[in-house]
Short mmCIF file of C-alpha atoms and ligand atoms in Angstrom, two decimals:
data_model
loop_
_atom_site.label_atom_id
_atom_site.label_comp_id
_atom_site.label_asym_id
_atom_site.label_seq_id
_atom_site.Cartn_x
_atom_site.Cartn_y
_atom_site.Cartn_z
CA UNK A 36 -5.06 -16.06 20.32
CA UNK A 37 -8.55 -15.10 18.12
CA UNK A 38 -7.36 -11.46 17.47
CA UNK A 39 -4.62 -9.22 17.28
CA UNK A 40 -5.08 -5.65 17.06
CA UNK A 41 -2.20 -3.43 15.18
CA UNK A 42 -2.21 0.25 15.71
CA UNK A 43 0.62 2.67 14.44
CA UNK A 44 1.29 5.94 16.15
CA UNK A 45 2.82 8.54 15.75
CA UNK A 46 3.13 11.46 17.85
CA UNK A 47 -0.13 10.63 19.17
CA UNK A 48 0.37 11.00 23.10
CA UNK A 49 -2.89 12.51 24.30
CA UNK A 50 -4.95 9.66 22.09
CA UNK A 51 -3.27 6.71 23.74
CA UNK A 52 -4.69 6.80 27.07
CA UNK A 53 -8.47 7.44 25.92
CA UNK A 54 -8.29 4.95 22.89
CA UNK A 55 -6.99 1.70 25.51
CA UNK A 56 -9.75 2.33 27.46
CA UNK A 57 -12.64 2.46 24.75
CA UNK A 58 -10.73 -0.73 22.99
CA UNK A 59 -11.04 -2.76 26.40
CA UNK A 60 -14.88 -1.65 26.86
CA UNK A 61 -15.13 -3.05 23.26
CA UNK A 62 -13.12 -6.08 23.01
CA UNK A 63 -14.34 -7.25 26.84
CA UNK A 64 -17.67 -8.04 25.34
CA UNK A 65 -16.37 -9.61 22.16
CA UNK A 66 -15.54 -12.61 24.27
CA UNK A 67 -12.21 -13.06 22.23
CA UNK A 68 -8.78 -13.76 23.20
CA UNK A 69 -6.85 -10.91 22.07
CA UNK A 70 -3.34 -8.36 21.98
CA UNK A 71 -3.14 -4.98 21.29
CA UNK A 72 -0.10 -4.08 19.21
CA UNK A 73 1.02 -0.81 19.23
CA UNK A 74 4.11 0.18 17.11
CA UNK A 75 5.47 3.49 17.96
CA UNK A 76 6.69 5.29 14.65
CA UNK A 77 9.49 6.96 15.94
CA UNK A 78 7.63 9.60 17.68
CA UNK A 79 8.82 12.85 19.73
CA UNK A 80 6.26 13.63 22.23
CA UNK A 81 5.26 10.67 25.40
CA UNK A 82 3.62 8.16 23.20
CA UNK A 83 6.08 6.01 23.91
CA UNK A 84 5.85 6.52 27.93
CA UNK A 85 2.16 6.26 27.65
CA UNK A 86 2.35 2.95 25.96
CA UNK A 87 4.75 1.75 28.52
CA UNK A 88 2.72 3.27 31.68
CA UNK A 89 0.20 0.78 29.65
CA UNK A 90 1.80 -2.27 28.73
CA UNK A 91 3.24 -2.60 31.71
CA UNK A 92 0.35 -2.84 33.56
CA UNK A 93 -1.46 -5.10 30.83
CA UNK A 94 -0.05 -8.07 29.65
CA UNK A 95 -2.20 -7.88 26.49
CA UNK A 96 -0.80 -4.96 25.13
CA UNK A 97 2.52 -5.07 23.44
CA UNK A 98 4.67 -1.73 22.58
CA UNK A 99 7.01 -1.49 19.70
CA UNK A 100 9.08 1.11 19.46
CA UNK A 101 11.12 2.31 16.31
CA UNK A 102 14.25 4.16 16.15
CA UNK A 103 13.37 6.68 13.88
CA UNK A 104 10.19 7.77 12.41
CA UNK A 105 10.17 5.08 9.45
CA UNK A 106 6.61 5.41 8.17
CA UNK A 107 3.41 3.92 8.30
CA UNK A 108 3.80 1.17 6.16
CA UNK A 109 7.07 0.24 8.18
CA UNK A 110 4.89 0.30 11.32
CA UNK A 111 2.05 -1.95 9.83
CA UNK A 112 4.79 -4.34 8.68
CA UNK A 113 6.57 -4.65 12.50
CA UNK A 114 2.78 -5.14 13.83
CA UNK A 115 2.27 -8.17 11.17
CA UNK A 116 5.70 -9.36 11.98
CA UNK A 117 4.53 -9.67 15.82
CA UNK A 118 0.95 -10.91 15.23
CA UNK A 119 -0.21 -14.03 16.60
CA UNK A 120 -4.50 -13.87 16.63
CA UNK A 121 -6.05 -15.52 14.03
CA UNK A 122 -7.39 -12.51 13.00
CA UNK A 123 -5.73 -9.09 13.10
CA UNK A 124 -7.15 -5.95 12.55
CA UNK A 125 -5.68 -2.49 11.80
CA UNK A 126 -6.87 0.77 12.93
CA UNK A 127 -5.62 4.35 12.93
CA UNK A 128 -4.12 5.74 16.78
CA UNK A 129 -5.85 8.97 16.66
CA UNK A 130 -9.61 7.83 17.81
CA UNK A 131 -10.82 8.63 13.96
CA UNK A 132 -10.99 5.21 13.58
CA UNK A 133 -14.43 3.79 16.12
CA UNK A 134 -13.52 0.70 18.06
CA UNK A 135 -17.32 0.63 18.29
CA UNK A 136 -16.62 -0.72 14.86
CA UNK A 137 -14.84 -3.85 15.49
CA UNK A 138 -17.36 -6.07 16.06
CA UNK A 139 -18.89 -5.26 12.66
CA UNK A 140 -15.52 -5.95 11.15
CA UNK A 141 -15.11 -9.01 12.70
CA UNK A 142 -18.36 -10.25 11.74
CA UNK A 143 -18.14 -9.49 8.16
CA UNK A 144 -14.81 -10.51 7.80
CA UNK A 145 -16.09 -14.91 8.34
CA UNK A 146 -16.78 -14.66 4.83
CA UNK A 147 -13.80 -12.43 3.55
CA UNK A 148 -9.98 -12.74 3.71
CA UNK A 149 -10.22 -8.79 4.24
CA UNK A 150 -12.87 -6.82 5.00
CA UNK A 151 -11.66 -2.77 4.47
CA UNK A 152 -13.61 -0.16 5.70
CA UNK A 153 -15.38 2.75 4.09
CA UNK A 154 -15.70 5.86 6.13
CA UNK A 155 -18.45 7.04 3.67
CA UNK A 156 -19.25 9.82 6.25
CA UNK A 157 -15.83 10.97 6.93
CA UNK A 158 -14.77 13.63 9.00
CA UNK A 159 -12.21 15.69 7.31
CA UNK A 160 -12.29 18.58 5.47
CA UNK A 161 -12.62 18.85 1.55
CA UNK A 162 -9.24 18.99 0.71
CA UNK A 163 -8.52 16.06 1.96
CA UNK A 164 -11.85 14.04 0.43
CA UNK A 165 -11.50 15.34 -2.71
CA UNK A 166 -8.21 14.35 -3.54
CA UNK A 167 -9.33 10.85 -1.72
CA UNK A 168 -12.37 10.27 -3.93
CA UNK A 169 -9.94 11.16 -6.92
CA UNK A 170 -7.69 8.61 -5.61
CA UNK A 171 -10.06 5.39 -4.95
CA UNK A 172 -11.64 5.93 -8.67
CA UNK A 173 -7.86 5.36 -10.17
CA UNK A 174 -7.08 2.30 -7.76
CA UNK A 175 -10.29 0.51 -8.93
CA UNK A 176 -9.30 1.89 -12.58
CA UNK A 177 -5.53 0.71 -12.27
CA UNK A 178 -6.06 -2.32 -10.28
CA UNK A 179 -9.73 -3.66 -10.54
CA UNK A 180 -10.39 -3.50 -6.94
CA UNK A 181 -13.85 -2.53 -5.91
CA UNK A 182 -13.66 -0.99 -2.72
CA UNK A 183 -14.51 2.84 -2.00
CA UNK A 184 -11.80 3.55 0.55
CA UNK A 185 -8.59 1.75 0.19
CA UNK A 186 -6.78 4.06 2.39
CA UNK A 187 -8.92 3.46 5.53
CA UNK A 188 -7.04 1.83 7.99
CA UNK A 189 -9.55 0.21 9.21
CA UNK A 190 -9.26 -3.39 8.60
CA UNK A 191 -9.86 -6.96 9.44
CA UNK A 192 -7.29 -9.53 7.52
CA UNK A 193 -7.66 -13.55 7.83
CA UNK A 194 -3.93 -14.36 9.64
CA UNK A 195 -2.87 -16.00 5.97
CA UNK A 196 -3.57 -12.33 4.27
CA UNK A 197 -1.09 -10.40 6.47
CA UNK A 198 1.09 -13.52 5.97
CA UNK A 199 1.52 -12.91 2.24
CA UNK A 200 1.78 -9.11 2.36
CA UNK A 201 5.36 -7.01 1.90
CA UNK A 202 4.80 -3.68 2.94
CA UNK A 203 7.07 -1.06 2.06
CA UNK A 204 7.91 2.51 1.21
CA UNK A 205 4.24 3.82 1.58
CA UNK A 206 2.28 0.73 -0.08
CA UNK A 207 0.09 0.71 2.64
CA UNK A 208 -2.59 2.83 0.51
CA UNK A 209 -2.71 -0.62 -1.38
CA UNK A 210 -3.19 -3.05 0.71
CA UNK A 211 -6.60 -3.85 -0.60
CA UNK A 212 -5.36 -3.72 -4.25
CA UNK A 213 -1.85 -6.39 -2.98
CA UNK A 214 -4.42 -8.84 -1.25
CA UNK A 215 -6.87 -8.82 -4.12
CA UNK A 216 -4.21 -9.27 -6.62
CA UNK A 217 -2.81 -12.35 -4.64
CA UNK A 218 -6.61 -14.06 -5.47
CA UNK A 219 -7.75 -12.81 -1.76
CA UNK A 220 -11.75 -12.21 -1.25
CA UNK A 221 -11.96 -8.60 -0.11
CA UNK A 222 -15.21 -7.36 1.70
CA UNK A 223 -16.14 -4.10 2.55
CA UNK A 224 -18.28 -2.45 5.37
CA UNK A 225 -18.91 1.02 6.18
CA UNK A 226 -17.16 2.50 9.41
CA UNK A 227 -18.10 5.78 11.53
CA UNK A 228 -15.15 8.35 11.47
CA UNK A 229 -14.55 10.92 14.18
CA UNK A 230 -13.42 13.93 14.21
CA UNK A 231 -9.33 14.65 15.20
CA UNK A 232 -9.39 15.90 18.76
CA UNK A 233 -5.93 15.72 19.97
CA UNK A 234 -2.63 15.79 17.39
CA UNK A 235 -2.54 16.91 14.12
CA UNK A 236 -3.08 15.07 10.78
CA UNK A 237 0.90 13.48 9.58
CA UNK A 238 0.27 13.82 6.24
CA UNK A 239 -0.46 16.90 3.55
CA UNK A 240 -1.13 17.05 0.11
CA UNK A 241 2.03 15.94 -1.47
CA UNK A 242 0.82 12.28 -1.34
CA UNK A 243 -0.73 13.13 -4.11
CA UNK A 244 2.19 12.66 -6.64
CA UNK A 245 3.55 10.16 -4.20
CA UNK A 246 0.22 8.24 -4.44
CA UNK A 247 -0.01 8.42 -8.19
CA UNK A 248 4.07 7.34 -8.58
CA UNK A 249 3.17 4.38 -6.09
CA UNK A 250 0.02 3.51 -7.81
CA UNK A 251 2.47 2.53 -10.94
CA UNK A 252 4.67 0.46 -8.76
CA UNK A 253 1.32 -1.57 -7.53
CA UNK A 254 -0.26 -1.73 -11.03
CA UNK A 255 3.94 -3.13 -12.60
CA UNK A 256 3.82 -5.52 -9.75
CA UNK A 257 0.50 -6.92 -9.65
CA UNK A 258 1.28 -7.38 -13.85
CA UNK A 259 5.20 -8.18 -14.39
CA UNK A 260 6.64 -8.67 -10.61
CA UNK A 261 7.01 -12.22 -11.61
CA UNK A 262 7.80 -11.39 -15.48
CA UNK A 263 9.52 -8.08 -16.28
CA UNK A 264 10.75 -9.10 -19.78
CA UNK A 265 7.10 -9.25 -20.97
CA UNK A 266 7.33 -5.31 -20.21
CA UNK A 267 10.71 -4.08 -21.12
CA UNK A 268 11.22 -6.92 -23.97
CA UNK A 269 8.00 -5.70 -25.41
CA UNK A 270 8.97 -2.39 -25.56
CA UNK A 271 12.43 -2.89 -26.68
CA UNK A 272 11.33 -4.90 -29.25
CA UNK A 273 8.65 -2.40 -30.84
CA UNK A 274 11.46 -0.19 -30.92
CA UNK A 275 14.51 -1.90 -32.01
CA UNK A 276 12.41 -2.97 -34.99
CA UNK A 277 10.64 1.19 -35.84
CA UNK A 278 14.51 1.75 -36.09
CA UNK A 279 15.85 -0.78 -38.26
CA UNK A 280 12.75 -0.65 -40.35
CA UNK A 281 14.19 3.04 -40.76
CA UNK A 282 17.76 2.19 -41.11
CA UNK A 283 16.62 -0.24 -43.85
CA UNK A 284 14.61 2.32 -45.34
CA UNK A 285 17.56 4.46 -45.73
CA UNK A 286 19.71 2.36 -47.16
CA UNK A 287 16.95 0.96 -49.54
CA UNK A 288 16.95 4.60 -51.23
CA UNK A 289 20.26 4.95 -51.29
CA UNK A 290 20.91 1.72 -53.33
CA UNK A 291 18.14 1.69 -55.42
CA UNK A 292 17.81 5.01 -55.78
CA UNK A 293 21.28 6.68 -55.09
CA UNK A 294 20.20 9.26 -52.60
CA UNK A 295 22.59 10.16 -49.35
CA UNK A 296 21.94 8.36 -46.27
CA UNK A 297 22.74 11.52 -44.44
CA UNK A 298 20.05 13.78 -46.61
CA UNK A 299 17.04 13.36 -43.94
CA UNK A 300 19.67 13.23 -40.92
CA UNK A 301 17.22 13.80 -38.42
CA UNK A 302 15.55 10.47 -39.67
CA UNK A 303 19.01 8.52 -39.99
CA UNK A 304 19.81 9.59 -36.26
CA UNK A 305 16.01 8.34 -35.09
CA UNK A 306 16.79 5.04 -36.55
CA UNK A 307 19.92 4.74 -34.91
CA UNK A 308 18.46 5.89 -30.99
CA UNK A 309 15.68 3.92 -31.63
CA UNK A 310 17.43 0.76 -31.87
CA UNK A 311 19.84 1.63 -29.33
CA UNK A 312 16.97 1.86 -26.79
CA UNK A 313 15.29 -0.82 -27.67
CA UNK A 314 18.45 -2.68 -26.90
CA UNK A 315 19.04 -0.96 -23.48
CA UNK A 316 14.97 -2.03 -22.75
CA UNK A 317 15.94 -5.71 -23.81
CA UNK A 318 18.50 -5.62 -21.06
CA UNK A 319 16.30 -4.00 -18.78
CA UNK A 320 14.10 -7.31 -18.99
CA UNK A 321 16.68 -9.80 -18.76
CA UNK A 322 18.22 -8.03 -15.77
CA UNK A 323 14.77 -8.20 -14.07
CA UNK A 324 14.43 -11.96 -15.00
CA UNK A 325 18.08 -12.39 -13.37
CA UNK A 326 16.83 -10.37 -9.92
CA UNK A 327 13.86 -12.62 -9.84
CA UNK A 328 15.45 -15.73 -10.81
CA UNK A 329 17.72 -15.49 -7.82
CA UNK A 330 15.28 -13.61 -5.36
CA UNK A 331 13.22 -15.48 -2.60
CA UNK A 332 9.92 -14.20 -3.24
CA UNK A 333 6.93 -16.52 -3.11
CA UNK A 334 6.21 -17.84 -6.00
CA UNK A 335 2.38 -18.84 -5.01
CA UNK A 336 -0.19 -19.12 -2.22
CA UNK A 337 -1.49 -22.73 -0.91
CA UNK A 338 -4.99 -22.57 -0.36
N1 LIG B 475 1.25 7.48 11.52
C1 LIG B 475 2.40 6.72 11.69
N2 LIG B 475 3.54 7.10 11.05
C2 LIG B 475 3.60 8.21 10.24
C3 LIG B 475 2.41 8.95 10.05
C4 LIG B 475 1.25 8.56 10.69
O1 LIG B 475 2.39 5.73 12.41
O2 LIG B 475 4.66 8.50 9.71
C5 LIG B 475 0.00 7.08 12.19
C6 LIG B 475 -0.68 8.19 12.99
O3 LIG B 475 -0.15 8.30 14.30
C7 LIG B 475 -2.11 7.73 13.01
C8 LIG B 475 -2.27 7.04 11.65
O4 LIG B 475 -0.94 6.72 11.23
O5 LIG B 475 -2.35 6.79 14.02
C9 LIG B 475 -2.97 7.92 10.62
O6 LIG B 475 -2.30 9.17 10.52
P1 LIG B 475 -3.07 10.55 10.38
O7 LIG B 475 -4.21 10.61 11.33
O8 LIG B 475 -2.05 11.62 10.50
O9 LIG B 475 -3.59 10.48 8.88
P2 LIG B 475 -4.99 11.06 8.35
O10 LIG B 475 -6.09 10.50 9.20
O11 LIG B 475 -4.89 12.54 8.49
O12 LIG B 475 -5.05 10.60 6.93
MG1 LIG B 476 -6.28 10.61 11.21
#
């Protein structure tokens, strides 16, 4: 198999139909040996009987169906479970996304391990490229990757990338950020983007906080996954010392000089917290050493 193609949908029913048939146009003249993966995200409407209507009468398309609505990141994980091309690419269900595209991905992405797109004409409306522009500036801030559109889910990955990434909760929007961290080349190339037609959009403007809260988890993991202590042992330690140094203090004055510990209370009581935090940090750090000592995470990459 040269290529697999992964597409989550969800509640996408009138899209199916009309994106199989531009996909086969496309990926008939490619030459290439390939499966279209489509993971239905728990949806509510026919996707799911369209896919079937589909699959059934093409053996190259495979339908996945989840119980629930799970999530987009959930989705792109049960596609990359189920892959098999040597490539795979990933691509939105709702025609924004070209398929006219994929031989551009697939050309760029010889001399990549990912190649992400950049829909640097894209066709949605301001509130949804502002906060977007907003967002790629503080990926590339937080995590060093230089790519314009992280969230574009349009995507060609090298078989070993997909191999080596954990998706979860909504980690998805980092998927360039993950690879690059794990010493993957990532490309870019710029990608038409259509206009909706059918469905609406799945997701609003409260991904905004959820973006920014996940965009700490990426930065902590791509730093202290592998060594948490050199976080919360650092901080425990700058603080367990501020408050002793204090408590010292205190007791300095009070010797030497005879003055009550208790006369600057607020300062005695600072002392005290301080230290007591710093201690509850410590063990913060040697719990996540004792999570990751036991857990069977991979430890490296082979070449
Ligand atoms: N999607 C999904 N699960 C979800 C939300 C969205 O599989 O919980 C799919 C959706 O069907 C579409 C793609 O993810 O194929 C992108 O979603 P959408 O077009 O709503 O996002 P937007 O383009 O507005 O950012
Ligand atoms: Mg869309």
């Amino acid at each position: 198999m040269d290529l697999s193609i992964v597409i989550p949908v969800y509640n996408e029913e009138r899209n199916i139909a009309p994106l199989y048939q531009k996909l086969r146009d496309v990926l008939r003249h490619t030459g290439k040996k390939y499966e279209l993966i489509f993971i239905d995200d728990g949806s509510t409407d026919n996707t799911f009987l369209e896919l079937k209507n589909i699959s059934q009468k093409d053996k190259q398309v495979k339908a996945i169906r989840f119980q629930r609505n799970f999530g987009k990141s959930a989705a792109l994980s049960a596609g990359f479970d189920n892959v098999k091309g040597s490539i795979v690419i990933t691509m939105d269900g709702d025609l924004q996304d070209d398929p006219g595209e994929i031989p551009k991905l697939l050309e760029k992405v010889k001399d990549s391990d990912l190649v992400v797109g950049w829909r640097y004409r894209r066709s949605d409306t301001l509130w949804k490229k502002l906060p977007s522009k907003l967002f790629n500036f503080l990926v590339t801030l937080f995590t060093g990757v230089r790519v314009h559109d992280s969230n574009c889910c349009f995507k060609a990955f090298k078989k070993k990338v997909v191999d080596n990434i954990n998706l979860y909760g909504e980690l998805h929007r980092y998927i360039p950020s993950i690879a690059y961290w794990k010493g993957f080349k990532v490309g870019e190339v710029k990608v038409m983007h259509n206009k909706r037609i059918h469905g609406k959009s799945k997701y609003g403007s409260s991904r905004l906080l959820k973006g920014f809260l996940d965009l700490i988890t990426v930065k902590f993991l791509m730093q202290y996954s592998t060594r948490p202590m050199h976080l919360f042992g650092g901080v425990g330690l700058i603080l367990s010392s501020l408050g002793s140094m204090v408590i010292v203090f205190l007791y300095l004055r009070k010797f030497l000089f005879g003055i009550r510990i208790g006369s600057v209370p607020y300062l005695f009581i600072l002392g005290v917290l301080s230290v007591i935090l710093g201690m509850q940090f410590v063990s913060l750090g040697l719990l996540g050493e004792m999570i990751i000592g036991k857990s069977r995470i991979k430890r490296y990459i082979i070449k």
